């Protein structure tokens, strides 16, 4: 790890970093891993300057583990059911992650609620992507709920993770217009295609040192982000 990154690790969340080294990213998954694949592909095409140092899953049948193995990325699987409680699972996961010395953790379809202990351990270094325009529609089944409510707009949000579920400061949103009569399946596919664009974009901002988390807020180029950046698709 080069000096600037080691410095960020020592000083904790929010430290200004010159980021002279490549960002070491760990990606947490529970399922298909299409967002993971987007990261793998962009890194391979030299469109995203970070190193994916580890992929961790809480499910041994997650297809994303195969995607990672195919790309030569180290994987760890920690089935959550084998642990007595949420925090003991999180502590085991943190030990595995700490071994890989990540600068950044990205939740990519990781469907476990993280304990406050875990979030504090990696404070300011965890991103999540959620398939809705937060703060609207936290939680599950977002696409159907958006259709049921007759919303005109939908999309996905990249945000910093805090102890509040789907509640951390927003960084980047991809937005689309809901089409009349479309199904939740089609809407989900369209939202996922957007995710594969905006998540790497947000990761690149963090990896370059332009984006950071400080005092419970997201900062971009030293300015507080009052609301997430929005990309229309
Ligand atoms: C993504 O659409 C992501 O937004 C969602 O899971 C999907 C994972 O897809 N995450 C959540 O719902 C978290 N609350 P993937 O495994 O193909 O990347």
Tab-separated table of C-alpha atoms and ligand atoms in Angstrom:
chain	number	residue	atom	x	y	z
A	1	UNK	CA	0.000	0.000	0.000
A	2	UNK	CA	1.484	3.350	-0.912
A	3	UNK	CA	1.887	6.121	1.589
A	4	UNK	CA	-1.245	8.114	0.831
A	5	UNK	CA	-3.541	5.118	1.192
A	6	UNK	CA	-1.862	3.909	4.362
A	7	UNK	CA	-2.360	7.416	5.673
A	8	UNK	CA	-6.091	7.336	4.981
A	9	UNK	CA	-6.325	4.007	6.818
A	10	UNK	CA	-4.494	5.393	9.848
A	11	UNK	CA	-6.408	8.611	10.127
A	12	UNK	CA	-9.785	7.027	9.472
A	13	UNK	CA	-12.771	8.389	7.655
A	14	UNK	CA	-12.595	11.706	5.963
A	15	UNK	CA	-8.861	12.169	5.885
A	16	UNK	CA	-7.697	14.045	2.815
A	17	UNK	CA	-5.710	11.663	0.689
A	18	UNK	CA	-3.488	12.283	-2.296
A	19	UNK	CA	-4.209	8.761	-3.525
A	20	UNK	CA	-0.940	8.168	-5.239
A	21	UNK	CA	-1.511	4.403	-5.151
A	22	UNK	CA	-4.288	2.307	-6.659
A	23	UNK	CA	-7.352	1.888	-4.527
A	24	UNK	CA	-7.749	-1.641	-3.145
A	25	UNK	CA	-11.415	-2.586	-3.357
A	26	UNK	CA	-13.228	-5.516	-1.778
A	27	UNK	CA	-16.662	-6.370	-3.126
A	28	UNK	CA	-19.391	-8.024	-1.060
A	29	UNK	CA	-22.068	-10.039	-2.826
A	30	UNK	CA	-24.926	-12.429	-2.156
A	31	UNK	CA	-26.101	-13.350	-5.644
A	32	UNK	CA	-25.660	-12.944	-9.375
A	33	UNK	CA	-22.910	-10.349	-9.213
A	34	UNK	CA	-23.738	-8.423	-12.381
A	35	UNK	CA	-22.473	-5.254	-10.688
A	36	UNK	CA	-19.308	-7.119	-9.731
A	37	UNK	CA	-18.946	-8.108	-13.393
A	38	UNK	CA	-19.278	-4.476	-14.435
A	39	UNK	CA	-16.364	-3.617	-12.129
A	40	UNK	CA	-14.292	-6.551	-13.399
A	41	UNK	CA	-14.903	-5.544	-17.024
A	42	UNK	CA	-14.143	-1.858	-16.503
A	43	UNK	CA	-10.937	-2.629	-14.633
A	44	UNK	CA	-9.895	-5.081	-17.377
A	45	UNK	CA	-10.522	-2.397	-20.026
A	46	UNK	CA	-8.465	0.093	-17.982
A	47	UNK	CA	-11.531	2.325	-17.637
A	48	UNK	CA	-11.479	2.102	-13.844
A	49	UNK	CA	-8.256	2.507	-11.874
A	50	UNK	CA	-8.658	0.251	-8.881
A	51	UNK	CA	-7.636	-3.240	-7.848
A	52	UNK	CA	-10.338	-5.694	-6.839
A	53	UNK	CA	-8.456	-7.527	-4.117
A	54	UNK	CA	-11.208	-9.745	-2.748
A	55	UNK	CA	-14.804	-10.830	-3.255
A	56	UNK	CA	-16.736	-11.969	-0.185
A	57	UNK	CA	-20.100	-13.715	-0.218
A	58	UNK	CA	-22.433	-14.817	2.547
A	59	UNK	CA	-23.870	-17.484	0.220
A	60	UNK	CA	-21.908	-20.364	-1.294
A	61	UNK	CA	-24.265	-20.558	-4.294
A	62	UNK	CA	-23.719	-16.917	-5.305
A	63	UNK	CA	-22.932	-16.869	-9.032
A	64	UNK	CA	-20.753	-13.839	-8.411
A	65	UNK	CA	-18.184	-16.149	-6.778
A	66	UNK	CA	-17.727	-17.851	-10.171
A	67	UNK	CA	-17.410	-14.489	-11.905
A	68	UNK	CA	-14.667	-13.528	-9.430
A	69	UNK	CA	-12.840	-16.855	-9.772
A	70	UNK	CA	-12.977	-16.581	-13.581
A	71	UNK	CA	-11.314	-13.187	-13.263
A	72	UNK	CA	-8.623	-14.541	-10.952
A	73	UNK	CA	-9.863	-12.611	-7.920
A	74	UNK	CA	-9.495	-14.088	-4.438
A	75	UNK	CA	-12.828	-15.156	-2.951
A	76	UNK	CA	-14.081	-15.883	0.545
A	77	UNK	CA	-17.422	-17.403	1.389
A	78	UNK	CA	-18.789	-17.042	4.911
A	79	UNK	CA	-22.276	-18.588	5.128
A	80	UNK	CA	-24.046	-16.386	7.647
A	81	UNK	CA	-26.171	-19.262	9.000
A	82	UNK	CA	-23.041	-20.799	10.504
A	83	UNK	CA	-22.657	-17.906	12.936
A	84	UNK	CA	-24.431	-17.448	16.248
A	85	UNK	CA	-25.523	-13.883	15.593
A	86	UNK	CA	-25.131	-10.925	13.266
A	87	UNK	CA	-22.121	-9.433	14.995
A	88	UNK	CA	-20.101	-12.649	15.146
A	89	UNK	CA	-20.696	-13.053	11.400
A	90	UNK	CA	-19.657	-9.451	10.837
A	91	UNK	CA	-16.521	-9.867	12.948
A	92	UNK	CA	-15.485	-12.941	10.946
A	93	UNK	CA	-16.148	-11.065	7.721
A	94	UNK	CA	-14.111	-8.088	8.953
A	95	UNK	CA	-11.185	-10.385	9.782
A	96	UNK	CA	-11.303	-11.836	6.270
A	97	UNK	CA	-11.532	-8.378	4.743
A	98	UNK	CA	-8.766	-6.920	6.905
A	99	UNK	CA	-6.428	-9.617	5.581
A	100	UNK	CA	-6.924	-8.130	2.103
A	101	UNK	CA	-6.246	-4.568	3.351
A	102	UNK	CA	-9.013	-2.881	1.374
A	103	UNK	CA	-9.267	0.896	1.074
A	104	UNK	CA	-12.854	0.560	-0.103
A	105	UNK	CA	-15.681	-1.919	0.448
A	106	UNK	CA	-18.482	-2.061	-2.101
A	107	UNK	CA	-21.746	-3.818	-1.367
A	108	UNK	CA	-23.016	-5.147	-4.684
A	109	UNK	CA	-26.222	-7.010	-4.036
A	110	UNK	CA	-25.040	-7.964	-0.544
A	111	UNK	CA	-28.323	-8.796	1.134
A	112	UNK	CA	-27.332	-8.773	4.799
A	113	UNK	CA	-27.884	-5.886	7.169
A	114	UNK	CA	-24.524	-4.837	8.612
A	115	UNK	CA	-24.080	-4.347	12.346
A	116	UNK	CA	-23.144	-0.919	13.730
A	117	UNK	CA	-19.856	-2.526	14.811
A	118	UNK	CA	-18.970	-3.472	11.215
A	119	UNK	CA	-19.968	-0.090	9.825
A	120	UNK	CA	-17.826	1.667	12.469
A	121	UNK	CA	-14.875	-0.648	11.741
A	122	UNK	CA	-14.849	0.441	8.087
A	123	UNK	CA	-16.309	3.891	8.623
A	124	UNK	CA	-16.303	6.100	5.569
A	125	UNK	CA	-15.046	3.304	3.325
A	126	UNK	CA	-18.244	1.401	2.494
A	127	UNK	CA	-20.379	2.106	-0.559
A	128	UNK	CA	-23.703	0.501	-1.383
A	129	UNK	CA	-25.950	0.530	-4.397
A	130	UNK	CA	-29.673	0.448	-3.820
A	131	UNK	CA	-32.252	0.007	-6.602
A	132	UNK	CA	-34.343	3.109	-5.921
A	133	UNK	CA	-34.045	6.871	-5.817
A	134	UNK	CA	-33.266	7.123	-2.115
A	135	UNK	CA	-34.568	8.333	0.258
A	136	UNK	CA	-37.607	6.958	-1.587
A	137	UNK	CA	-38.123	3.210	-1.410
A	138	UNK	CA	-35.545	1.866	1.026
A	139	UNK	CA	-35.787	-1.867	1.697
A	140	UNK	CA	-36.796	-4.706	-0.607
A	141	UNK	CA	-38.989	-5.223	-3.671
A	142	UNK	CA	-38.428	-1.665	-4.864
A	143	UNK	CA	-39.393	-2.109	-8.522
A	144	UNK	CA	-42.853	-3.508	-7.832
A	145	UNK	CA	-43.486	-0.901	-5.129
A	146	UNK	CA	-42.549	1.872	-7.567
A	147	UNK	CA	-44.946	0.470	-10.187
A	148	UNK	CA	-47.729	-0.009	-7.639
A	149	UNK	CA	-47.371	3.606	-6.544
A	150	UNK	CA	-47.587	4.841	-10.146
A	151	UNK	CA	-44.256	6.659	-9.928
A	152	UNK	CA	-43.016	8.446	-13.057
A	153	UNK	CA	-39.337	8.153	-12.108
A	154	UNK	CA	-37.215	5.328	-10.792
A	155	UNK	CA	-33.558	4.432	-10.687
A	156	UNK	CA	-30.703	3.528	-8.407
A	157	UNK	CA	-28.559	5.260	-5.802
A	158	UNK	CA	-24.930	4.841	-4.756
A	159	UNK	CA	-24.440	5.986	-1.180
A	160	UNK	CA	-22.049	5.744	1.725
A	161	UNK	CA	-23.106	3.123	4.233
A	162	UNK	CA	-23.960	4.208	7.758
A	163	UNK	CA	-25.629	2.292	10.575
A	164	UNK	CA	-28.999	3.430	9.221
A	165	UNK	CA	-30.246	0.944	6.593
A	166	UNK	CA	-30.216	2.549	3.113
A	167	UNK	CA	-29.821	5.850	4.937
A	168	UNK	CA	-26.237	7.009	4.400
A	169	UNK	CA	-25.392	10.112	2.382
A	170	UNK	CA	-26.150	9.802	-1.310
A	171	UNK	CA	-23.401	10.164	-3.902
A	172	UNK	CA	-24.780	9.402	-7.344
A	173	UNK	CA	-28.180	8.504	-8.750
A	174	UNK	CA	-29.105	7.088	-12.142
A	175	UNK	CA	-32.650	8.006	-13.090
A	176	UNK	CA	-35.048	6.758	-15.749
A	177	UNK	CA	-38.666	7.402	-16.666
A	178	UNK	CA	-41.008	4.526	-15.897
A	179	UNK	CA	-42.674	3.329	-19.123
A	180	UNK	CA	-46.427	2.818	-19.170
A	181	UNK	CA	-47.330	-0.827	-18.684
A	182	UNK	CA	-43.808	-2.154	-18.124
A	183	UNK	CA	-43.324	-5.081	-15.789
A	184	UNK	CA	-41.222	-5.135	-12.637
A	185	UNK	CA	-38.880	-7.597	-14.378
A	186	UNK	CA	-38.212	-5.260	-17.297
A	187	UNK	CA	-37.925	-2.262	-15.003
A	188	UNK	CA	-35.397	-4.140	-12.849
A	189	UNK	CA	-33.327	-4.965	-15.949
A	190	UNK	CA	-33.312	-1.336	-17.047
A	191	UNK	CA	-32.303	-0.189	-13.566
A	192	UNK	CA	-29.512	-2.762	-13.400
A	193	UNK	CA	-28.089	-1.554	-16.718
A	194	UNK	CA	-27.884	1.898	-15.156
A	195	UNK	CA	-26.230	0.498	-12.033
A	196	UNK	CA	-23.425	-0.933	-14.156
A	197	UNK	CA	-22.659	2.643	-15.256
A	198	UNK	CA	-23.098	4.650	-12.060
A	199	UNK	CA	-21.459	2.314	-9.544
A	200	UNK	CA	-18.093	2.267	-11.333
A	201	UNK	CA	-18.391	6.046	-11.782
A	202	UNK	CA	-18.843	6.532	-8.027
A	203	UNK	CA	-16.047	4.066	-7.273
A	204	UNK	CA	-13.734	6.030	-9.564
A	205	UNK	CA	-14.504	9.227	-7.643
A	206	UNK	CA	-13.559	7.514	-4.380
A	207	UNK	CA	-10.499	5.796	-5.839
A	208	UNK	CA	-9.146	9.100	-7.144
A	209	UNK	CA	-9.563	10.748	-3.749
A	210	UNK	CA	-12.166	13.240	-5.029
A	211	UNK	CA	-14.947	11.652	-2.975
A	212	UNK	CA	-14.833	11.126	0.757
A	213	UNK	CA	-16.974	10.699	3.827
A	214	UNK	CA	-16.512	13.113	6.695
A	215	UNK	CA	-18.694	14.176	9.636
A	216	UNK	CA	-21.506	11.944	8.438
A	217	UNK	CA	-21.608	13.577	5.000
A	218	UNK	CA	-20.320	12.963	1.484
A	219	UNK	CA	-17.774	15.434	0.120
A	220	UNK	CA	-16.787	15.840	-3.503
A	221	UNK	CA	-13.732	17.888	-4.414
A	222	UNK	CA	-13.779	19.328	-0.898
A	223	UNK	CA	-17.395	20.547	-1.132
A	224	UNK	CA	-20.217	18.973	0.813
A	225	UNK	CA	-22.636	17.113	-1.460
A	226	UNK	CA	-26.022	18.529	-0.494
A	227	UNK	CA	-27.739	15.922	-2.629
A	228	UNK	CA	-26.553	13.109	-4.866
A	229	UNK	CA	-25.353	13.849	-8.382
A	230	UNK	CA	-28.020	12.746	-10.870
A	231	UNK	CA	-27.507	11.102	-14.252
A	232	UNK	CA	-30.530	10.763	-16.517
A	233	UNK	CA	-30.727	7.696	-18.738
B	1	LIG	C1	-28.711	-4.797	-7.577
B	1	LIG	O1	-29.773	-4.367	-8.386
B	1	LIG	C2	-28.611	-3.948	-6.342
B	1	LIG	O2	-29.070	-2.640	-6.511
B	1	LIG	C3	-29.497	-4.694	-5.386
B	1	LIG	O3	-29.263	-6.035	-5.651
B	1	LIG	C4	-28.980	-6.194	-7.028
B	1	LIG	C5	-27.791	-7.116	-7.137
B	1	LIG	O4	-27.581	-7.464	-8.468
B	1	LIG	N1	-29.208	-4.355	-4.034
B	1	LIG	C6	-30.114	-4.247	-3.095
B	1	LIG	O5	-31.289	-4.460	-3.279
B	1	LIG	C7	-29.586	-3.843	-1.740
B	1	LIG	N2	-30.620	-3.305	-0.929
B	1	LIG	P1	-26.216	-8.147	-8.899
B	1	LIG	O6	-25.947	-9.285	-7.936
B	1	LIG	O7	-26.512	-8.673	-10.286
B	1	LIG	O8	-25.128	-7.114	-8.880
